[in-house]
Amino acid sequence: MTYCLAMSLDQGLVFASDSRTNAGVDHVSTFRKMRVWEKPGDRVLVMLSAGNLAVTQFVSTLLDQGTKSDDPKKNILLAETMFDAARVVGSYVREVHGHDAKHLKEHGADFALSLIFGGQIKGEAPRLFMIYAAGNFIECGEDSPFIQIGETKYGKPILDRVVTRKLDLMPATKCALLSLNSTVRSNLTVGLPIDLLVYHKDEFKVGLHHTIGEDDPYFQKLGQMWGEGLRNLFQVLPDPPWGGEV
Amino acid sequence: MTYCLAMSLDQGLVFASDSRTNAGVDHVSTFRKMRVWEKPGDRVLVMLSAGNLAVTQFVSTLLDQGTKSDDPKKNILLAETMFDAARVVGSYVREVHGHDAKHLKEHGADFALSLIFGGQIKGEAPRLFMIYAAGNFIECGEDSPFIQIGETKYGKPILDRVVTRKLDLMPATKCALLSLNSTVRSNLTVGLPIDLLVYHKDEFKVGLHHTIGEDDPYFQKLGQMWGEGLRNLFQVLPDPPWGGEV
């Protein structure tokens, strides 16, 4: 399983992904689910992927190979807008579907894929998309400051409570890590290391790009303080008043 | 959708269920998912249900009708142990499967059902089971103090952090309500009122049985204090130290 999330905020974009891949309990591996394409001064593009690993790797390899093409319909580094770049990604998703879906079906496997694709291209604001297995996509709107893919539910309550477009990038990054912390705790198939990328609006270069392993002191401390804080908060909340009826 | 949970603790049992039933966005209704059978001084049996409403109502109606039978294999009020009672429930699940599953399939619908079944029968300790659509079941063991069915994920992190067998019944009830609060907030298809039942070990009668509606002052205050407490806790946690690298 996988858990990836991205936030679209007034100050920029935050991306975070786990790196646990599993195919049955005896086959749990670590694969990166974040890909970054950067052309300093012009664009930063980030893709997070969930689903069948063979499928998502195929798509990202086609995207990499496409960066050598002169055709803006094949090369995300030449696309004029984020919308056009998302269309390039969607077209590669369809190419892989045409190549693999029938064969996967013969083996009882789904063509499972979902992507978060975001970044900024000079001339427009940062934008964030969710791309589906059908190659179509939606854009993150004003009212939906975050997108999640994969094992999304455990880590959603904290996002629902805290994330608005006005949240600064570092608190937003903290919130993304807490969302991952809750997911990792509740689902063994989501695991460290976590890839983290922060993009500051209008900088057209990768801001923070950090990999968080098991021994990362900040992530450890954050998880510990959050857990203790939750238990303390739980304890100070009043017990139900109906006990007397028993 | 549905969210039900139950806890098996040193002091007794806690059951909680939402009551939102939906079949498409324009058809959202309220149906109770908690059924209680009580024979004061002898036994208390509680069932929480998730899945296809026609299926789960069929099972509970058969259970009700069965209480008029002299056969302990058909009557949960005559079953000698909770295990035997769970077998009675499982046998009715199979009866409904035989009656409905083929017809549901013809209409593209699954035979969807999962049940939490727990209580105490004189002569043994309180016990808690999860019963599957196949009519088989598992018992909640020493290491797993709670069982959830339905839309389980949003409300699991708080349970993972707080619930142990040693937790007292009123704090456990508070925790169950927080778990429901998180689920209701994150998923519109889980909704109030909440049915709540607390059973004190060896009392052989229903303890607290309470229905919590939208205007319940304790539930409102609990949700509000929890939300504020989480946001405050979030704010006092340190921001990531890597900001300087940007």
Short mmCIF file of C-alpha atoms in Angstrom, two decimals:
data_model
loop_
_atom_site.label_atom_id
_atom_site.label_comp_id
_atom_site.label_asym_id
_atom_site.label_seq_id
_atom_site.Cartn_x
_atom_site.Cartn_y
_atom_site.Cartn_z
CA MET A 1 0.00 0.00 0.00
CA THR A 2 0.94 3.62 -0.32
CA TYR A 3 0.11 6.94 1.19
CA CYS A 4 0.89 10.17 -0.63
CA LEU A 5 -0.45 13.65 -0.10
CA ALA A 6 0.09 17.12 -1.45
CA MET A 7 -1.13 20.54 -0.37
CA SER A 8 -1.74 23.62 -2.47
CA LEU A 9 -1.28 26.67 -0.27
CA ASP A 10 -0.97 30.42 -0.69
CA GLN A 11 2.79 30.19 -0.13
CA GLY A 12 3.43 27.18 -2.36
CA LEU A 13 3.16 23.40 -2.48
CA VAL A 14 3.97 20.58 -0.04
CA PHE A 15 4.41 16.97 -1.18
CA ALA A 16 4.92 13.90 1.01
CA SER A 17 4.96 10.18 0.25
CA ASP A 18 5.78 6.98 2.04
CA SER A 19 7.92 4.36 0.30
CA ARG A 20 6.52 0.99 1.33
CA THR A 21 5.50 -1.32 -1.49
CA ASN A 22 3.90 -4.62 -0.81
CA ALA A 23 2.72 -7.60 -2.74
CA GLY A 24 1.68 -10.01 0.00
CA VAL A 25 3.03 -10.10 3.52
CA ASP A 26 6.29 -11.85 2.67
CA HIS A 27 7.20 -9.33 0.01
CA VAL A 28 7.42 -5.88 1.49
CA SER A 29 9.87 -3.52 -0.14
CA THR A 30 10.88 0.09 -0.26
CA PHE A 31 10.41 2.02 -3.49
CA ARG A 32 10.32 5.74 -3.92
CA LYS A 33 6.98 7.16 -5.00
CA MET A 34 8.10 10.75 -5.58
CA ARG A 35 9.59 11.93 -8.86
CA VAL A 36 10.82 15.46 -9.46
CA TRP A 37 11.60 17.27 -12.71
CA GLU A 38 13.26 20.64 -12.29
CA LYS A 39 14.34 23.32 -14.75
CA PRO A 40 15.62 26.06 -12.45
CA GLY A 41 14.14 29.45 -13.23
CA ASP A 42 11.45 27.89 -15.43
CA ARG A 43 9.57 25.06 -13.72
CA VAL A 44 9.39 22.48 -10.97
CA LEU A 45 7.19 19.40 -11.54
CA VAL A 46 6.52 16.75 -8.90
CA MET A 47 4.68 13.45 -9.27
CA LEU A 48 3.56 11.10 -6.47
CA SER A 49 2.23 7.69 -7.42
CA ALA A 50 0.06 4.96 -5.92
CA GLY A 51 -1.04 1.67 -7.41
CA ASN A 52 0.59 -1.19 -9.27
CA LEU A 53 4.34 -0.50 -9.10
CA ALA A 54 5.05 -1.88 -12.59
CA VAL A 55 2.42 0.46 -13.99
CA THR A 56 3.56 3.59 -12.13
CA GLN A 57 7.23 2.95 -12.94
CA PHE A 58 6.31 2.50 -16.61
CA VAL A 59 4.55 5.87 -16.64
CA SER A 60 7.40 7.70 -14.92
CA THR A 61 9.98 6.12 -17.22
CA LEU A 62 7.99 7.24 -20.27
CA LEU A 63 7.87 10.74 -18.74
CA ASP A 64 11.65 10.68 -18.26
CA GLN A 65 12.25 9.48 -21.80
CA GLY A 66 9.80 12.09 -23.07
CA THR A 67 11.99 14.89 -21.72
CA LYS A 68 14.34 14.22 -24.67
CA SER A 69 11.56 14.84 -27.19
CA ASP A 70 11.04 18.13 -29.06
CA ASP A 71 7.27 17.62 -28.95
CA PRO A 72 5.56 19.56 -26.15
CA LYS A 73 2.81 16.91 -26.21
CA LYS A 74 5.36 14.32 -25.11
CA ASN A 75 7.74 16.42 -23.03
CA ILE A 76 6.59 17.83 -19.70
CA LEU A 77 9.60 20.16 -19.69
CA LEU A 78 8.27 21.85 -22.85
CA ALA A 79 4.60 21.98 -21.84
CA GLU A 80 3.42 25.60 -21.71
CA THR A 81 1.13 25.21 -18.69
CA MET A 82 0.62 22.77 -15.81
CA PHE A 83 -2.64 21.78 -17.49
CA ASP A 84 -0.74 20.85 -20.65
CA ALA A 85 1.86 18.96 -18.58
CA ALA A 86 -0.94 17.04 -16.81
CA ARG A 87 -2.32 16.13 -20.24
CA VAL A 88 1.12 14.74 -21.20
CA VAL A 89 1.11 12.61 -18.03
CA GLY A 90 -2.46 11.46 -18.78
CA SER A 91 -1.49 10.46 -22.32
CA TYR A 92 1.36 8.31 -21.01
CA VAL A 93 -1.04 6.70 -18.50
CA ARG A 94 -3.26 5.79 -21.48
CA GLU A 95 -0.27 4.44 -23.40
CA VAL A 96 0.64 2.13 -20.52
CA HIS A 97 -3.01 1.12 -20.16
CA GLY A 98 -3.07 0.13 -23.84
CA HIS A 99 0.16 -1.81 -23.36
CA ASP A 100 -0.57 -3.62 -20.07
CA ALA A 101 -4.21 -3.58 -18.96
CA LYS A 102 -5.33 -6.58 -21.03
CA HIS A 103 -2.40 -8.68 -19.84
CA LEU A 104 -2.95 -7.68 -16.21
CA LYS A 105 -6.59 -8.69 -16.53
CA GLU A 106 -5.58 -12.14 -17.82
CA HIS A 107 -3.75 -12.55 -14.51
CA GLY A 108 -6.65 -11.23 -12.43
CA ALA A 109 -4.84 -7.96 -11.67
CA ASP A 110 -6.27 -4.46 -12.03
CA PHE A 111 -4.70 -1.59 -13.88
CA ALA A 112 -4.38 0.28 -10.60
CA LEU A 113 -2.88 3.74 -10.64
CA SER A 114 -3.48 7.15 -9.18
CA LEU A 115 -1.15 10.09 -9.38
CA ILE A 116 -0.69 13.45 -7.74
CA PHE A 117 0.95 15.84 -10.17
CA GLY A 118 1.81 19.40 -9.24
CA GLY A 119 4.27 22.22 -9.58
CA GLN A 120 4.68 25.59 -11.19
CA ILE A 121 5.60 26.67 -14.74
CA LYS A 122 6.74 30.24 -15.36
CA GLY A 123 3.79 32.39 -16.37
CA GLU A 124 1.21 30.85 -14.07
CA ALA A 125 0.55 30.10 -10.40
CA PRO A 126 1.44 26.75 -8.77
CA ARG A 127 -1.15 24.08 -9.62
CA LEU A 128 -1.98 20.64 -8.31
CA PHE A 129 -3.77 17.76 -10.07
CA MET A 130 -4.99 14.29 -9.31
CA ILE A 131 -4.65 12.01 -12.34
CA TYR A 132 -6.73 8.83 -12.59
CA ALA A 133 -6.06 5.45 -14.17
CA ALA A 134 -8.20 6.53 -17.13
CA GLY A 135 -5.71 9.33 -17.83
CA ASN A 136 -8.21 12.05 -16.98
CA PHE A 137 -7.65 14.39 -14.08
CA ILE A 138 -9.05 16.98 -11.70
CA GLU A 139 -7.41 20.11 -10.39
CA CYS A 140 -7.23 20.98 -6.70
CA GLY A 141 -9.59 23.95 -6.27
CA GLU A 142 -9.82 26.84 -3.83
CA ASP A 143 -11.90 24.84 -1.37
CA SER A 144 -9.79 21.70 -1.43
CA PRO A 145 -6.28 22.60 -0.30
CA PHE A 146 -5.03 19.00 -0.25
CA ILE A 147 -5.10 15.81 -2.32
CA GLN A 148 -4.42 12.30 -1.00
CA ILE A 149 -3.92 9.00 -2.83
CA GLY A 150 -3.52 5.42 -1.61
CA GLU A 151 -4.28 4.63 2.02
CA THR A 152 -5.87 8.01 2.68
CA LYS A 153 -8.31 7.60 5.54
CA TYR A 154 -6.21 7.22 8.70
CA GLY A 155 -4.39 10.48 7.99
CA LYS A 156 -7.37 12.54 6.83
CA PRO A 157 -8.86 13.74 10.15
CA ILE A 158 -5.82 15.87 11.04
CA LEU A 159 -5.79 17.41 7.55
CA ASP A 160 -9.52 18.18 7.76
CA ARG A 161 -8.97 19.99 11.04
CA VAL A 162 -5.84 21.97 10.28
CA VAL A 163 -5.17 22.60 6.59
CA THR A 164 -6.38 25.78 4.91
CA ARG A 165 -4.75 27.66 2.03
CA LYS A 166 -3.46 30.24 4.48
CA LEU A 167 -1.37 27.75 6.45
CA ASP A 168 2.36 28.56 6.22
CA LEU A 169 4.63 26.04 4.51
CA MET A 170 6.50 24.78 7.59
CA PRO A 171 3.38 24.19 9.74
CA ALA A 172 1.83 22.55 6.66
CA THR A 173 4.87 20.29 6.39
CA LYS A 174 4.49 19.42 10.08
CA CYS A 175 0.83 18.58 9.42
CA ALA A 176 1.75 16.37 6.45
CA LEU A 177 4.20 14.46 8.66
CA LEU A 178 1.56 14.00 11.39
CA SER A 179 -0.86 12.68 8.78
CA LEU A 180 1.81 10.20 7.68
CA ASN A 181 2.62 9.34 11.30
CA SER A 182 -1.02 8.37 11.98
CA THR A 183 -1.13 6.27 8.81
CA VAL A 184 2.13 4.46 9.49
CA ARG A 185 0.94 3.64 13.02
CA SER A 186 -2.42 2.26 11.89
CA ASN A 187 -1.39 0.43 8.72
CA LEU A 188 1.74 -1.69 8.52
CA THR A 189 1.83 -1.53 4.74
CA VAL A 190 2.61 2.18 4.83
CA GLY A 191 6.18 2.74 5.94
CA LEU A 192 9.25 4.92 6.18
CA PRO A 193 11.32 6.46 4.66
CA ILE A 194 9.14 9.44 3.85
CA ASP A 195 10.01 11.67 0.90
CA LEU A 196 9.21 15.29 1.54
CA LEU A 197 9.32 18.21 -0.88
CA VAL A 198 8.41 21.82 -0.23
CA TYR A 199 8.07 24.27 -3.11
CA HIS A 200 7.98 28.01 -2.46
CA LYS A 201 5.74 29.86 -4.89
CA ASP A 202 7.51 31.75 -7.70
CA GLU A 203 10.96 30.35 -6.86
CA PHE A 204 11.02 27.91 -9.82
CA LYS A 205 13.45 25.63 -8.04
CA VAL A 206 13.00 22.83 -5.52
CA GLY A 207 12.88 24.23 -2.00
CA LEU A 208 13.24 21.66 0.75
CA HIS A 209 13.72 18.07 -0.43
CA HIS A 210 14.25 15.75 2.49
CA THR A 211 14.11 12.02 3.11
CA ILE A 212 12.99 10.96 6.58
CA GLY A 213 14.18 7.60 7.82
CA GLU A 214 13.40 5.61 10.97
CA ASP A 215 16.11 7.41 12.90
CA ASP A 216 15.18 10.96 11.95
CA PRO A 217 15.23 12.83 15.29
CA TYR A 218 12.61 15.42 14.33
CA PHE A 219 10.11 12.86 13.00
CA GLN A 220 10.65 10.67 16.07
CA LYS A 221 10.16 13.60 18.42
CA LEU A 222 7.14 14.87 16.51
CA GLY A 223 5.43 11.49 16.66
CA GLN A 224 6.23 11.11 20.35
CA MET A 225 5.04 14.62 21.29
CA TRP A 226 1.88 14.17 19.22
CA GLY A 227 1.11 10.82 20.83
CA GLU A 228 1.71 12.16 24.34
CA GLY A 229 -0.23 15.33 23.58
CA LEU A 230 -3.19 13.32 22.28
CA ARG A 231 -3.24 11.09 25.34
CA ASN A 232 -3.00 14.11 27.65
CA LEU A 233 -5.76 15.90 25.76
CA PHE A 234 -7.87 12.75 25.92
CA GLN A 235 -7.42 12.60 29.67
CA VAL A 236 -8.41 16.19 30.38
CA LEU A 237 -11.60 15.94 28.32
CA PRO A 238 -14.63 15.35 30.56
CA ASP A 239 -16.02 11.82 30.86
CA PRO A 240 -19.60 11.25 29.68
CA PRO A 241 -22.13 12.57 32.22
CA TRP A 242 -24.48 9.59 31.81
CA GLY A 243 -22.52 7.24 34.08
CA GLY A 244 -24.90 7.98 36.94
CA GLU A 245 -27.77 6.35 35.05
CA VAL A 246 -26.12 2.95 35.26
CA MET B 1 -22.08 3.63 5.05
CA THR B 2 -21.82 2.68 8.66
CA TYR B 3 -19.39 2.87 11.51
CA CYS B 4 -19.75 0.60 14.52
CA LEU B 5 -17.25 -0.30 17.19
CA ALA B 6 -17.12 -2.29 20.38
CA MET B 7 -14.53 -2.63 23.12
CA SER B 8 -13.84 -5.58 25.38
CA LEU B 9 -12.34 -4.24 28.62
CA ASP B 10 -11.55 -5.55 32.09
CA GLN B 11 -14.61 -3.77 33.47
CA GLY B 12 -17.04 -4.73 30.72
CA LEU B 13 -18.10 -3.92 27.19
CA VAL B 14 -18.74 -0.69 25.27
CA PHE B 15 -20.76 -0.61 22.03
CA ALA B 16 -21.31 2.38 19.74
CA SER B 17 -22.87 2.72 16.31
CA ASP B 18 -23.91 5.48 13.98
CA SER B 19 -27.28 5.31 12.25
CA ARG B 20 -26.78 6.69 8.76
CA THR B 21 -27.81 4.44 5.91
CA ASN B 22 -27.26 5.45 2.35
CA ALA B 23 -28.02 4.14 -1.08
CA GLY B 24 -26.87 6.93 -3.36
CA VAL B 25 -26.62 10.60 -2.46
CA ASP B 26 -30.32 11.34 -2.79
CA HIS B 27 -31.32 8.53 -0.49
CA VAL B 28 -29.76 9.01 2.93
CA SER B 29 -31.72 7.68 5.86
CA THR B 30 -31.43 6.92 9.53
CA PHE B 31 -31.71 3.31 10.67
CA ARG B 32 -30.61 1.88 13.94
CA LYS B 33 -27.71 -0.57 13.72
CA MET B 34 -27.72 -1.69 17.35
CA ARG B 35 -29.95 -4.48 18.62
CA VAL B 36 -30.08 -5.59 22.24
CA TRP B 37 -31.48 -8.76 23.78
CA GLU B 38 -31.62 -8.75 27.55
CA LYS B 39 -32.68 -11.37 30.10
CA PRO B 40 -31.94 -9.62 33.40
CA GLY B 41 -29.88 -11.73 35.78
CA ASP B 42 -28.98 -14.17 33.00
CA ARG B 43 -27.62 -12.46 29.88
CA VAL B 44 -27.17 -9.33 27.80
CA LEU B 45 -26.54 -9.72 24.07
CA VAL B 46 -25.76 -6.84 21.71
CA MET B 47 -25.43 -6.87 17.94
CA LEU B 48 -24.09 -4.07 15.71
CA SER B 49 -24.47 -4.42 11.97
CA ALA B 50 -22.89 -3.04 8.80
CA GLY B 51 -23.63 -3.85 5.18
CA ASN B 52 -26.72 -4.24 3.03
CA LEU B 53 -29.63 -3.05 5.20
CA ALA B 54 -32.11 -5.59 3.80
CA VAL B 55 -29.65 -8.37 4.67
CA THR B 56 -28.85 -7.15 8.20
CA GLN B 57 -32.53 -6.52 9.02
CA PHE B 58 -33.39 -10.00 7.78
CA VAL B 59 -30.78 -11.53 10.10
CA SER B 60 -31.92 -9.54 13.13
CA THR B 61 -35.58 -10.35 12.46
CA LEU B 62 -34.74 -14.07 12.30
CA LEU B 63 -32.88 -13.66 15.59
CA ASP B 64 -35.92 -11.98 17.14
CA GLN B 65 -38.28 -14.68 15.85
CA GLY B 66 -35.86 -17.33 17.06
CA THR B 67 -36.25 -16.14 20.64
CA LYS B 68 -39.66 -17.88 20.61
CA SER B 69 -38.10 -21.23 19.74
CA ASP B 70 -37.34 -23.99 22.26
CA ASP B 71 -34.27 -24.98 20.28
CA PRO B 72 -31.02 -23.52 21.71
CA LYS B 73 -29.56 -23.74 18.18
CA LYS B 74 -32.16 -21.22 17.01
CA ASN B 75 -32.64 -19.13 20.13
CA ILE B 76 -29.85 -16.88 21.38
CA LEU B 77 -31.67 -16.53 24.70
CA LEU B 78 -31.25 -20.27 25.29
CA ALA B 79 -27.65 -20.60 24.06
CA GLU B 80 -25.41 -21.83 26.87
CA THR B 81 -22.37 -19.74 25.96
CA MET B 82 -21.56 -16.64 23.92
CA PHE B 83 -19.79 -18.95 21.50
CA ASP B 84 -23.00 -20.95 21.02
CA ALA B 85 -24.98 -17.73 20.63
CA ALA B 86 -22.51 -16.51 17.97
CA ARG B 87 -23.03 -19.82 16.15
CA VAL B 88 -26.79 -19.18 16.17
CA VAL B 89 -26.20 -15.74 14.63
CA GLY B 90 -23.83 -17.29 12.04
CA SER B 91 -26.43 -19.90 11.11
CA TYR B 92 -29.04 -17.19 10.46
CA VAL B 93 -26.49 -15.28 8.36
CA ARG B 94 -26.12 -18.43 6.25
CA GLU B 95 -29.87 -18.84 6.00
CA VAL B 96 -30.24 -15.30 4.65
CA HIS B 97 -27.31 -15.91 2.29
CA GLY B 98 -29.07 -18.98 0.92
CA HIS B 99 -32.26 -16.98 0.53
CA ASP B 100 -30.91 -13.74 -0.98
CA ALA B 101 -27.34 -13.93 -2.30
CA LYS B 102 -28.21 -15.35 -5.73
CA HIS B 103 -30.92 -12.76 -6.28
CA LEU B 104 -28.65 -9.91 -5.14
CA LYS B 105 -26.01 -11.11 -7.59
CA GLU B 106 -28.52 -11.01 -10.45
CA HIS B 107 -28.88 -7.31 -9.67
CA GLY B 108 -25.14 -6.71 -9.41
CA ALA B 109 -25.28 -6.34 -5.60
CA ASP B 110 -23.05 -8.07 -3.07
CA PHE B 111 -24.20 -10.03 -0.06
CA ALA B 112 -22.53 -7.46 2.17
CA LEU B 113 -22.71 -7.95 5.91
CA SER B 114 -20.48 -7.74 8.93
CA LEU B 115 -21.59 -7.96 12.52
CA ILE B 116 -20.21 -7.24 15.94
CA PHE B 117 -21.82 -9.55 18.49
CA GLY B 118 -21.02 -9.41 22.17
CA GLY B 119 -22.33 -9.69 25.67
CA GLN B 120 -22.24 -11.92 28.70
CA ILE B 121 -24.10 -15.11 29.60
CA LYS B 122 -24.16 -16.27 33.21
CA GLY B 123 -21.35 -18.74 33.84
CA GLU B 124 -18.72 -17.08 31.69
CA ALA B 125 -16.92 -13.77 31.21
CA PRO B 126 -18.09 -11.10 28.74
CA ARG B 127 -17.11 -11.97 25.18
CA LEU B 128 -17.00 -10.12 21.88
CA PHE B 129 -17.12 -11.52 18.33
CA MET B 130 -16.91 -10.29 14.77
CA ILE B 131 -19.17 -12.29 12.46
CA TYR B 132 -18.54 -12.35 8.71
CA ALA B 133 -20.88 -12.63 5.71
CA ALA B 134 -19.88 -16.31 5.46
CA GLY B 135 -21.38 -16.89 8.91
CA ASN B 136 -18.01 -17.68 10.47
CA PHE B 137 -16.54 -15.50 13.19
CA ILE B 138 -13.54 -14.51 15.26
CA GLU B 139 -13.37 -13.63 18.93
CA CYS B 140 -11.75 -10.48 20.25
CA GLY B 141 -8.57 -11.65 22.01
CA GLU B 142 -6.43 -10.31 24.86
CA ASP B 143 -4.32 -8.21 22.51
CA SER B 144 -7.18 -6.72 20.52
CA PRO B 145 -9.43 -4.80 22.91
CA PHE B 146 -11.66 -3.38 20.16
CA ILE B 147 -13.47 -4.40 16.98
CA GLN B 148 -14.68 -2.05 14.25
CA ILE B 149 -16.92 -2.64 11.24
CA GLY B 150 -17.94 -0.43 8.31
CA GLU B 151 -16.08 2.81 7.73
CA THR B 152 -13.34 1.98 10.23
CA LYS B 153 -10.24 3.88 9.23
CA TYR B 154 -10.87 7.53 10.13
CA GLY B 155 -11.63 6.61 13.72
CA LYS B 156 -8.90 4.02 14.25
CA PRO B 157 -5.88 6.21 15.13
CA ILE B 158 -7.43 7.43 18.41
CA LEU B 159 -8.36 3.86 19.38
CA ASP B 160 -4.84 2.64 18.59
CA ARG B 161 -3.39 5.28 20.86
CA VAL B 162 -5.72 5.08 23.84
CA VAL B 163 -7.58 1.79 24.21
CA THR B 164 -6.19 -0.98 26.39
CA ARG B 165 -8.14 -3.58 28.38
CA LYS B 166 -7.40 -1.63 31.55
CA LEU B 167 -9.19 1.51 30.40
CA ASP B 168 -12.20 2.29 32.61
CA LEU B 169 -15.65 2.18 31.04
CA MET B 170 -16.42 5.91 31.07
CA PRO B 171 -13.08 7.00 29.52
CA ALA B 172 -13.54 4.15 27.03
CA THR B 173 -16.98 5.51 26.17
CA LYS B 174 -15.45 8.95 25.69
CA CYS B 175 -12.86 7.40 23.37
CA ALA B 176 -15.58 5.62 21.36
CA LEU B 177 -17.39 8.93 20.92
CA LEU B 178 -14.19 10.67 19.77
CA SER B 179 -13.62 7.87 17.27
CA LEU B 180 -17.16 8.41 15.96
CA ASN B 181 -16.66 12.18 15.97
CA SER B 182 -13.59 11.88 13.69
CA THR B 183 -15.48 9.54 11.36
CA VAL B 184 -18.58 11.71 11.13
CA ARG B 185 -16.39 14.74 10.35
CA SER B 186 -14.44 12.99 7.58
CA ASN B 187 -17.22 10.95 5.96
CA LEU B 188 -20.66 12.37 5.30
CA THR B 189 -22.20 8.92 4.99
CA VAL B 190 -21.64 8.25 8.69
CA GLY B 191 -24.04 10.29 10.79
CA LEU B 192 -25.84 10.91 14.02
CA PRO B 193 -27.72 9.81 16.07
CA ILE B 194 -25.22 7.54 17.79
CA ASP B 195 -26.42 4.56 19.78
CA LEU B 196 -24.30 3.87 22.81
CA LEU B 197 -24.42 0.94 25.19
CA VAL B 198 -22.19 0.27 28.19
CA TYR B 199 -22.28 -3.13 29.89
CA HIS B 200 -20.71 -3.57 33.32
CA LYS B 201 -19.17 -7.01 33.77
CA ASP B 202 -21.21 -9.50 35.85
CA GLU B 203 -24.27 -7.23 36.09
CA PHE B 204 -26.34 -9.23 33.54
CA LYS B 205 -28.43 -6.20 32.70
CA VAL B 206 -27.94 -3.31 30.30
CA GLY B 207 -25.94 -0.54 31.94
CA LEU B 208 -25.98 2.75 30.12
CA HIS B 209 -28.06 2.81 26.91
CA HIS B 210 -28.08 6.25 25.39
CA THR B 211 -28.92 7.79 22.04
CA ILE B 212 -26.90 10.85 21.07
CA GLY B 213 -28.52 13.29 18.65
CA GLU B 214 -27.21 16.41 16.93
CA ASP B 215 -28.17 18.56 19.91
CA ASP B 216 -26.58 16.42 22.64
CA PRO B 217 -24.66 18.97 24.75
CA TYR B 218 -21.95 16.53 25.91
CA PHE B 219 -21.22 15.21 22.40
CA GLN B 220 -21.14 18.76 21.02
CA LYS B 221 -18.81 19.95 23.77
CA LEU B 222 -16.58 16.88 23.46
CA GLY B 223 -16.16 17.38 19.72
CA GLN B 224 -15.49 21.07 20.15
CA MET B 225 -12.92 20.59 22.96
CA TRP B 226 -11.23 17.80 21.02
CA GLY B 227 -11.01 19.92 17.87
CA GLU B 228 -9.66 22.94 19.77
CA GLY B 229 -7.27 20.76 21.75
CA LEU B 230 -5.93 19.15 18.58
CA ARG B 231 -5.39 22.51 16.90
CA ASN B 232 -3.66 23.87 20.02
CA LEU B 233 -1.50 20.76 20.29
CA PHE B 234 -0.65 21.06 16.61
CA GLN B 235 0.45 24.66 17.11
CA VAL B 236 2.75 24.00 20.05
CA LEU B 237 4.56 21.15 18.28
CA PRO B 238 7.85 22.37 16.80
CA ASP B 239 8.01 23.13 13.07
CA PRO B 240 10.40 21.06 10.96
CA PRO B 241 14.02 22.14 11.46
CA TRP B 242 14.90 21.86 7.78
CA GLY B 243 13.38 25.18 6.72
CA GLY B 244 16.80 26.83 6.76
CA GLU B 245 17.95 24.61 3.91
CA VAL B 246 15.54 26.23 1.49
#
